[in-house]
Coordinates of N, CA and C in Angstrom, one line a residue:
M1270 N 79.8 206.8 122.2 CA 81.0 207.8 121.7 C 80.8 209.0 121.1
N1271 N 81.7 210.0 122.1 CA 82.0 211.4 120.8 C 83.7 211.3 121.0
I1272 N 83.7 212.3 120.0 CA 85.3 213.0 119.6 C 84.8 213.6 120.0
V1273 N 85.9 214.5 120.5 CA 85.7 215.2 121.8 C 87.5 216.4 120.2
A1274 N 87.0 217.5 120.2 CA 87.5 218.1 119.1 C 88.8 218.8 120.1
G1275 N 89.6 219.0 119.2 CA 90.6 219.8 120.2 C 91.1 220.8 119.5
R1276 N 92.8 221.2 120.3 CA 93.1 222.0 118.8 C 93.0 222.6 117.6
C1277 N 92.4 223.2 116.5 CA 92.6 224.0 115.4 C 92.8 225.6 114.9
Q1278 N 93.1 225.4 113.5 CA 93.6 226.2 113.5 C 91.9 227.1 112.6
G1279 N 91.8 228.0 112.2 CA 90.5 228.6 111.4 C 89.0 228.8 112.6
G1280 N 87.6 228.3 112.1 CA 86.6 228.9 112.8 C 87.0 228.1 113.9
A1281 N 85.9 227.9 114.3 CA 85.9 226.8 116.5 C 85.0 226.3 115.3
A1282 N 85.9 225.0 116.0 CA 84.8 223.6 115.6 C 84.3 222.7 116.7
W1283 N 82.8 221.8 116.8 CA 82.9 221.2 117.7 C 82.8 220.6 118.4
A1284 N 82.5 221.1 120.0 CA 82.8 220.4 121.1 C 83.1 219.2 121.5
R1285 N 82.5 218.1 120.5 CA 82.1 217.0 120.8 C 81.2 215.6 119.2
I1286 N 81.6 215.4 118.4 CA 81.1 214.5 118.0 C 81.0 213.2 117.8
A1287 N 79.7 212.9 117.9 CA 79.0 211.1 118.2 C 79.6 210.9 116.8
L1288 N 80.4 209.2 117.7 CA 80.7 208.3 116.7 C 79.6 208.3 115.3
G1289 N 80.7 208.4 114.0 CA 79.4 207.4 113.5 C 79.2 208.8 112.7
K1290 N 79.4 210.3 113.1 CA 78.3 211.0 112.9 C 79.7 212.1 112.0
G1291 N 79.2 212.8 110.9 CA 80.1 213.9 109.9 C 81.3 212.6 109.6
V1292 N 82.8 213.5 108.6 CA 83.0 213.2 108.3 C 84.1 212.2 109.4
C1293 N 84.8 213.4 110.1 CA 85.0 212.3 111.7 C 85.4 211.8 112.7
G1294 N 83.3 211.5 112.6 CA 82.7 210.6 113.2 C 82.5 209.4 111.7
A1295 N 82.1 209.2 111.3 CA 82.5 208.6 110.0 C 84.3 208.0 110.1
A1296 N 85.6 209.1 110.4 CA 86.3 208.3 110.1 C 87.0 207.3 111.8
A1297 N 86.3 208.0 112.3 CA 86.7 207.5 113.9 C 85.4 205.9 114.0
Q1298 N 84.6 205.8 113.6 CA 83.6 204.8 113.1 C 84.5 203.7 112.9
T1299 N 84.4 203.9 110.9 CA 85.5 203.0 109.9 C 86.3 202.6 110.3
R1300 N 87.6 203.5 111.1 CA 88.9 203.3 110.9 C 89.4 203.3 109.8
E1301 N 89.2 204.2 108.3 CA 89.9 204.5 107.4 C 89.5 205.7 106.8
T1302 N 90.5 206.2 106.1 CA 89.8 207.6 105.5 C 89.4 207.9 105.2
Q1303 N 88.4 208.9 105.5 CA 88.1 209.4 104.8 C 88.0 210.6 103.9
V1304 N 88.1 210.7 102.3 CA 88.5 211.8 101.5 C 87.4 212.9 100.7
V1305 N 86.8 213.8 101.2 CA 85.7 214.6 101.6 C 86.3 215.2 99.9
R1306 N 86.2 215.0 98.5 CA 86.2 216.1 97.2 C 85.2 217.3 97.5
D1307 N 83.2 217.2 97.9 CA 82.5 218.1 97.8 C 82.0 217.4 99.6
V1308 N 82.2 218.4 100.9 CA 81.4 218.1 102.1 C 80.1 218.3 101.4
H1309 N 79.5 219.2 100.9 CA 78.1 219.6 100.5 C 77.4 217.8 100.2
V1310 N 78.3 216.9 99.2 CA 77.4 215.9 99.7 C 77.5 214.8 99.8
F1311 N 78.7 214.5 101.3 CA 78.4 214.1 102.0 C 77.4 214.1 103.0
P1312 N 76.7 212.6 102.9 CA 75.8 213.1 103.5 C 75.8 213.1 105.1
G1313 N 74.8 213.6 105.6 CA 75.5 214.4 107.4 C 76.6 215.0 107.9
H1314 N 77.3 216.0 106.7 CA 78.2 216.8 106.9 C 78.0 217.6 107.8
I1315 N 78.7 218.0 108.6 CA 78.1 218.6 110.2 C 79.6 219.9 109.7
A1316 N 79.5 221.0 109.2 CA 80.0 222.0 109.0 C 80.3 222.7 109.8
C1317 N 81.8 222.6 110.9 CA 82.5 223.1 111.9 C 82.9 224.8 111.6
D1318 N 83.1 224.8 110.3 CA 83.8 225.9 109.2 C 82.5 226.3 107.6
T1319 N 82.4 227.3 107.3 CA 81.9 227.6 106.9 C 82.3 227.7 105.3
A1320 N 83.4 227.8 105.0 CA 84.5 227.8 104.6 C 84.6 226.7 104.0
S1321 N 84.8 225.7 104.9 CA 85.3 224.1 104.3 C 84.2 223.7 102.8
E1322 N 84.7 223.1 102.3 CA 84.5 223.3 100.7 C 84.4 221.0 100.5
S1323 N 86.5 220.9 101.2 CA 86.7 219.4 100.9 C 87.6 219.3 101.8
E1324 N 87.4 217.9 102.3 CA 87.8 217.2 103.7 C 88.5 216.2 103.3
I1325 N 89.3 215.2 104.7 CA 90.0 214.6 104.4 C 90.8 214.8 106.4
V1326 N 89.7 213.1 106.6 CA 90.1 213.0 108.0 C 91.2 211.7 107.8
V1327 N 91.9 211.5 108.6 CA 92.5 210.3 108.8 C 92.5 209.8 110.5
P1328 N 91.6 208.5 110.7 CA 91.9 208.4 112.2 C 93.2 207.8 113.4
L1329 N 93.5 208.5 113.8 CA 94.4 207.9 114.4 C 94.6 206.9 115.7
V1330 N 94.8 205.1 115.3 CA 94.6 204.5 115.3 C 95.8 203.9 116.4
A1331 N 95.5 203.1 117.5 CA 97.0 202.7 118.1 C 97.7 201.7 117.7
A1332 N 98.5 200.8 118.4 CA 99.1 199.6 117.4 C 98.1 198.4 117.6
D1333 N 97.5 198.4 118.7 CA 96.1 197.3 119.6 C 94.7 197.4 118.8
G1334 N 94.4 198.5 118.0 CA 93.0 198.8 117.7 C 92.6 200.4 118.2
T1335 N 93.2 200.6 119.4 CA 92.2 201.8 120.3 C 91.8 203.2 119.5
L1336 N 91.3 203.8 119.5 CA 90.8 204.9 118.1 C 91.6 205.7 119.4
F1337 N 92.7 206.7 118.9 CA 92.5 208.0 120.5 C 92.8 209.3 119.6
G1338 N 92.0 210.2 118.4 CA 92.1 211.0 117.5 C 91.6 210.9 116.3
V1339 N 92.0 211.9 115.6 CA 91.4 211.6 113.9 C 92.4 213.2 113.6
W1340 N 93.3 213.1 112.7 CA 93.4 213.9 111.6 C 92.3 215.2 110.5
D1341 N 92.5 216.0 111.3 CA 90.9 216.3 109.9 C 91.6 218.0 109.8
V1342 N 91.7 218.2 108.6 CA 92.1 219.1 107.7 C 91.0 219.2 106.6
D1343 N 90.6 220.4 106.5 CA 89.3 221.4 105.2 C 90.5 222.3 104.8
S1344 N 89.9 222.3 103.2 CA 90.4 223.3 102.8 C 88.2 223.9 101.9
P1345 N 88.8 225.1 101.8 CA 88.1 225.7 100.9 C 87.6 226.2 99.4
V1346 N 88.6 225.1 99.1 CA 88.8 225.1 97.8 C 88.2 223.6 97.3
A1347 N 86.7 223.1 96.6 CA 86.4 222.0 96.7 C 87.5 221.6 95.3
A1348 N 87.0 220.0 95.9 CA 88.1 218.9 95.3 C 90.0 219.2 95.3
R1349 N 90.2 220.1 95.8 CA 92.4 220.4 96.8 C 92.2 218.7 97.3
L1350 N 91.8 218.3 98.0 CA 92.3 217.2 98.3 C 91.8 215.9 97.9
D1351 N 92.8 215.1 97.7 CA 92.9 214.1 96.9 C 94.0 212.2 97.5
D1352 N 93.5 212.0 96.3 CA 94.2 210.7 96.9 C 95.8 210.9 97.8
E1353 N 96.8 211.4 96.3 CA 98.0 212.7 97.1 C 97.5 212.2 98.7
D1354 N 97.1 213.2 98.9 CA 96.5 214.3 100.2 C 97.2 213.3 101.4
R1355 N 95.7 211.7 100.5 CA 95.6 210.7 101.6 C 96.6 210.4 102.2
K1356 N 97.6 209.8 100.6 CA 98.7 208.0 101.0 C 99.6 209.5 102.1
G1357 N 99.8 211.3 102.3 CA 101.0 211.5 102.5 C 100.6 212.0 104.2
M1358 N 99.3 211.9 104.7 CA 98.6 212.3 105.7 C 98.7 211.3 106.3
E1359 N 98.4 209.9 105.0 CA 98.2 209.4 106.9 C 99.8 208.3 106.8
A1360 N 101.0 208.9 105.8 CA 102.2 208.6 106.8 C 102.1 209.0 107.6
L1361 N 102.4 210.7 107.9 CA 102.4 212.0 108.5 C 102.2 210.6 109.7
C1362 N 100.7 210.4 109.9 CA 100.0 210.4 110.8 C 100.0 208.9 111.6
R1363 N 101.1 207.5 110.5 CA 101.5 206.3 111.1 C 102.7 207.2 111.6
V1364 N 104.0 208.0 111.1 CA 104.6 208.2 112.3 C 104.2 208.6 113.4
F1365 N 103.4 209.9 113.9 CA 102.9 210.5 115.3 C 102.5 209.5 115.8
V1366 N 101.3 208.4 115.4 CA 100.9 208.0 115.9 C 101.7 207.0 116.7
E1367 N 103.3 205.8 116.1 CA 103.5 205.3 116.5 C 104.6 206.2 117.8
H1368 N 105.1 207.2 117.0 CA 105.9 208.2 118.4 C 105.1 208.1 119.7
A1369 N 103.5 208.8 119.6 CA 102.8 208.4 120.4 C 102.6 207.4 121.6
W1370 N 102.4 206.1 120.7 CA 102.5 205.2 121.2 C 103.6 204.1 121.5
Q1371 N 104.2 204.4 121.2 CA 106.3 205.0 122.3 C 106.0 204.9 123.0
K1372 N 106.1 206.4 123.3 CA 106.1 207.3 124.6 C 104.9 206.8 125.6
A1373 N 103.8 207.1 125.3 CA 102.4 206.6 126.4 C 102.8 204.5 126.9
R1374 N 103.6 204.1 126.7 CA 103.9 203.2 126.9 C 105.5 203.0 127.7
G1375 N 105.7 203.8 127.8 CA 106.9 204.3 128.8 C 108.1 203.5 128.0

């Protein structure tokens, strides 16, 4: 299974990332948010943007457990993203997932 990169702002993203590879693939595989304060120490980090120093990825999981995407935010500043950012982004993603799930179910 691959994660297919969609719209992004900034540098070009990879078109496909294998499940379990990089920060996005780790979040998708574990279904857990990944907060990476220093991308250079994350094993297997995929540098989609050479300016990236820290990253947070929230898996987008439907009510039935189906993964339908990830929310990926990179920062050019090391240690910029932290647990407070995780909480806020997870809350935002919950609203998005609930709305998308309801819309998909008609």
